[in-house]
XYZ file of C-alpha atoms in Angstrom:
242
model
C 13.704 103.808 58.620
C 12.161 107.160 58.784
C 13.369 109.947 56.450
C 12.065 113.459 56.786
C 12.578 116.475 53.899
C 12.508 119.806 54.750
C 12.130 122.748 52.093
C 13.128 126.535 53.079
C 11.166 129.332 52.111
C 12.555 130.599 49.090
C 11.787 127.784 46.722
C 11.863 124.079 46.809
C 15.473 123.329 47.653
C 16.228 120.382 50.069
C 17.430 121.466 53.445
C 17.546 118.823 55.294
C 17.689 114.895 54.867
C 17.324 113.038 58.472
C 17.443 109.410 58.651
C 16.472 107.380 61.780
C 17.451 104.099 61.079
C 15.383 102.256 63.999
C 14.848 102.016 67.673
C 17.765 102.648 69.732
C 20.016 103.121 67.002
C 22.083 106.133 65.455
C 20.371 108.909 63.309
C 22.175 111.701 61.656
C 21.264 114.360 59.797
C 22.359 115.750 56.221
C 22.045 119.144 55.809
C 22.153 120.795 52.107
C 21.360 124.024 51.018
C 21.159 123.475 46.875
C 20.406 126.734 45.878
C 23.560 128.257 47.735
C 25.468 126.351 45.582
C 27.486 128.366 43.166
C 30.271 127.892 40.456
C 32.024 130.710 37.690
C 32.389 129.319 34.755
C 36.039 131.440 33.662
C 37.759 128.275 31.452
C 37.634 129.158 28.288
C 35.533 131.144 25.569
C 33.820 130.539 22.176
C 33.449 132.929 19.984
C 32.508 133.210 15.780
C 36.526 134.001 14.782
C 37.758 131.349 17.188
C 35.468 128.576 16.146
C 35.282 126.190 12.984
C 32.532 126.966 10.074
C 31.828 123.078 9.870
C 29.631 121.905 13.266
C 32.007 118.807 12.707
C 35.567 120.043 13.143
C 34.167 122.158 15.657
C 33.010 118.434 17.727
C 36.245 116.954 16.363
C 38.002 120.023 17.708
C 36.421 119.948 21.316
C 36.407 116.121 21.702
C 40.389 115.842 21.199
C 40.701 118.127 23.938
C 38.022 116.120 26.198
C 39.981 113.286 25.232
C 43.419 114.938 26.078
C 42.493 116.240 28.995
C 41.225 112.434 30.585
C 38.064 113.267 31.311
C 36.635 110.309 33.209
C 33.890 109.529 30.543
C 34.790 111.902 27.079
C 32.518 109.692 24.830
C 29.435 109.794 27.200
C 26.522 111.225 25.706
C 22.857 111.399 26.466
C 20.307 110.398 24.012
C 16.573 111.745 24.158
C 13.877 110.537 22.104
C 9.885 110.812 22.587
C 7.497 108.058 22.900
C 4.014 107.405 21.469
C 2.336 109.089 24.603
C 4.454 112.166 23.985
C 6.820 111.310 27.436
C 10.307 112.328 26.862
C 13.024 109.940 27.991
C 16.918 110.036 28.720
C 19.682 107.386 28.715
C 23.465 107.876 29.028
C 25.537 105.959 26.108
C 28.884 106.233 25.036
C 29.638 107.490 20.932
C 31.201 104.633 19.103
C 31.908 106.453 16.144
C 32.069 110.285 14.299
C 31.665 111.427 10.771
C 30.238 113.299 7.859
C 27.294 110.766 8.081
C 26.899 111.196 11.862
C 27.169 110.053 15.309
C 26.773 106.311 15.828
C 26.196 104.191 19.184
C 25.142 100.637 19.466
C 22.476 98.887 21.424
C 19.362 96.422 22.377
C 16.661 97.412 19.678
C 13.774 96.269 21.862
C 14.737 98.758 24.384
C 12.878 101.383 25.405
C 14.549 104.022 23.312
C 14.309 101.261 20.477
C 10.955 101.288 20.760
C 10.469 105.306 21.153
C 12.839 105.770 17.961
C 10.545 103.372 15.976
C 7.707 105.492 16.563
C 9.519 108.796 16.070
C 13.054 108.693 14.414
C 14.238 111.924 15.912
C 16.363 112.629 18.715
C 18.537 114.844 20.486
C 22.673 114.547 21.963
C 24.050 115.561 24.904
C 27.647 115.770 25.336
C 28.899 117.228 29.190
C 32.077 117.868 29.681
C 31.854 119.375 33.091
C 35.618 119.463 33.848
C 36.045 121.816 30.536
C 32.336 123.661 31.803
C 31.461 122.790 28.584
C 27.526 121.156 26.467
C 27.662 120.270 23.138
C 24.041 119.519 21.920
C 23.277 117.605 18.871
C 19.773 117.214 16.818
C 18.221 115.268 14.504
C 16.778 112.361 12.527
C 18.272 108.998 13.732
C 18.545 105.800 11.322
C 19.965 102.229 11.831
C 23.241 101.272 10.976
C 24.338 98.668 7.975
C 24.121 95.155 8.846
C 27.868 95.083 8.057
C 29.112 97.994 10.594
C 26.661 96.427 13.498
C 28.715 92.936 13.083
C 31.824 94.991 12.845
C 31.200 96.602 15.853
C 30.008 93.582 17.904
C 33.032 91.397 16.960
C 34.994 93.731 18.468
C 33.350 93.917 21.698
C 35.241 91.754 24.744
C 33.515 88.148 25.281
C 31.536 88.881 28.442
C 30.175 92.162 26.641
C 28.739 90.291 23.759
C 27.303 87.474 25.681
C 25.881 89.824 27.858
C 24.202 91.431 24.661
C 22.265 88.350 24.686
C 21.420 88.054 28.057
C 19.949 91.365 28.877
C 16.259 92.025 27.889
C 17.118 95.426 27.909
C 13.956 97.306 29.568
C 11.650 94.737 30.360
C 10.693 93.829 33.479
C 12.955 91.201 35.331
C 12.443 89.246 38.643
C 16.232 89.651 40.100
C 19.427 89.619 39.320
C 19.458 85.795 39.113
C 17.933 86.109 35.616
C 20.878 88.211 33.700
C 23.168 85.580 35.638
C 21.405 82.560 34.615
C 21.169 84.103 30.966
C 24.657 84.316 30.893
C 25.689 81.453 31.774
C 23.351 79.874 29.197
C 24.605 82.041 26.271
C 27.793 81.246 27.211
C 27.410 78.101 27.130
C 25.556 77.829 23.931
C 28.310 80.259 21.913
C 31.486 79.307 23.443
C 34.290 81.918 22.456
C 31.877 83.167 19.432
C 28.586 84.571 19.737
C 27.463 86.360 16.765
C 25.288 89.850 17.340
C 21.986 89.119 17.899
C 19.645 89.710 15.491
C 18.149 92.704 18.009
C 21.096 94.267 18.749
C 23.060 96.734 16.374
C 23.818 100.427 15.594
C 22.084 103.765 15.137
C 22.881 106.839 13.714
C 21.465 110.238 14.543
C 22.245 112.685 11.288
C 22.508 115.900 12.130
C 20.686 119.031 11.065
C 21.345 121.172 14.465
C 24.444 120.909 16.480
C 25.061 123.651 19.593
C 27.825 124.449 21.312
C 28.099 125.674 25.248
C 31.190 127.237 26.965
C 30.571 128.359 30.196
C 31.704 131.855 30.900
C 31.401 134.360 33.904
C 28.532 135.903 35.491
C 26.336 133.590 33.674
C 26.687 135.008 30.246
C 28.091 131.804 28.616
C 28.741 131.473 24.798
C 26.437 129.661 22.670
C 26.923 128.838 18.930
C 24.434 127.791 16.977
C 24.874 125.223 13.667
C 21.233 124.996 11.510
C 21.574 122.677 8.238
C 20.421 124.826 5.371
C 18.720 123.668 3.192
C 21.803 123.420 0.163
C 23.814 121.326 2.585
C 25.982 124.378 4.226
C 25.796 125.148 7.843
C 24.415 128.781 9.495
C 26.659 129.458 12.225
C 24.947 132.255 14.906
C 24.850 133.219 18.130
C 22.189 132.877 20.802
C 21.527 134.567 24.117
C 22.680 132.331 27.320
């Protein structure tokens, strides 16, 4: 197979994608011009009067109507964190739970961002609504759950998705597919109809200090509110430039 990029000459945008898939066989070419692409953002608006003075009514506000509207994935978020070399990383997860004390999801503690929030217990949200053309961005230090809510939480997962919390090595190298099978079926086996949570799987908890909010507006000048924690536990609410 022989594939074949083309860039034009206003900037590094793929043109062209061609694919020859072998001797005497079919090739086709797909053509894309990325930086032709265009959307106005005219949904919906954000301003100081229309919006809560709490960061968290203002979520709780906006994720009712992501959740109202059906959005295919409403509680998928992405989670940065840093690791010791200084390399960013990203990973999509879905919000388990929302409160005064933060914003909780659940996961293999020997993964990769496991390991990058042990080092440094900061990270950053990403919430994308794109069918509402709307970011909310959240900031802050991140802390584990209580023992108690992480076996809360994993009792109420489905069978397979517990098992499988067992099975997966999350982030380490494996040889195939085969493995995660095999594992399976072995935990499976060896737990029946109750595994409890493994001992490296449970919850964090990313507690806020800076929470923005992004509504896409026309001609590129979108609305974008501000939260900063002060310092005796109220919120600044301001405005920045798109």
């Amino acid at each position: 197979m022989d594939r074949g990029i083309r860039h034009n000459k206003v900037g590094r945008s793929l043109t062209a994608f061609h694919v020859r898939v072998g001797p005497g066989r079919s090739s086709y070419t797909l053509r894309m011009d990325l930086a032709a692409l265009r959307k106005s953002y005219e949904r919906d608006a954000l301003d100081e009067q229309a919006s809560q003075a709490d960061p968290l009514r203002q979520f709780e506000h906006w994720m009712k109507q992501a959740l109202a509207a059906q959005l295919p994935e409403p509680t998928a978020m992405t989670v940065a964190t840093v690791g010791s070399n200084g390399r960013p990383s990203t990973r999509v997860v879905l919000v388990k739970a929302v409160d005064a004390r933060g914003l909780v999801w659940y996961t293999n503690y020997e993964s990769r961002k496991g390991r990058e929030l042990a080092h440094c217990p900061y990270a950053a949200l990403q919430f994308h609504w794109v069918e509402l053309e709307r970011v909310v961005r959240i900031e802050g230090r991140v802390e584990k759950t209580s023992e108690a809510e992480s076996d809360a939480y994993f009792a109420s997962r489905p069978l397979d998705s517990r098992i499988g919390a067992w099975a997966s090595p999350q982030s380490q190298v494996i040889e195939s597919r085969t493995v995660l099978v095999a594992n399976a079926a072995k935990y499976g086996a060896q737990y029946l109809l109750s595994p409890p949570r493994p001992p490296h799987w449970g919850g964090y908890r990313l507690v806020p200090d800076c929470w923005e909010f992004w509504q896409g507006r026309k001609s590129r000048l979108h609305d974008r509110l501000r939260y900063r924690l002060r310092d005796d536990g109220g919120w600044t609410r301001e405005r920045l430039a798109p």
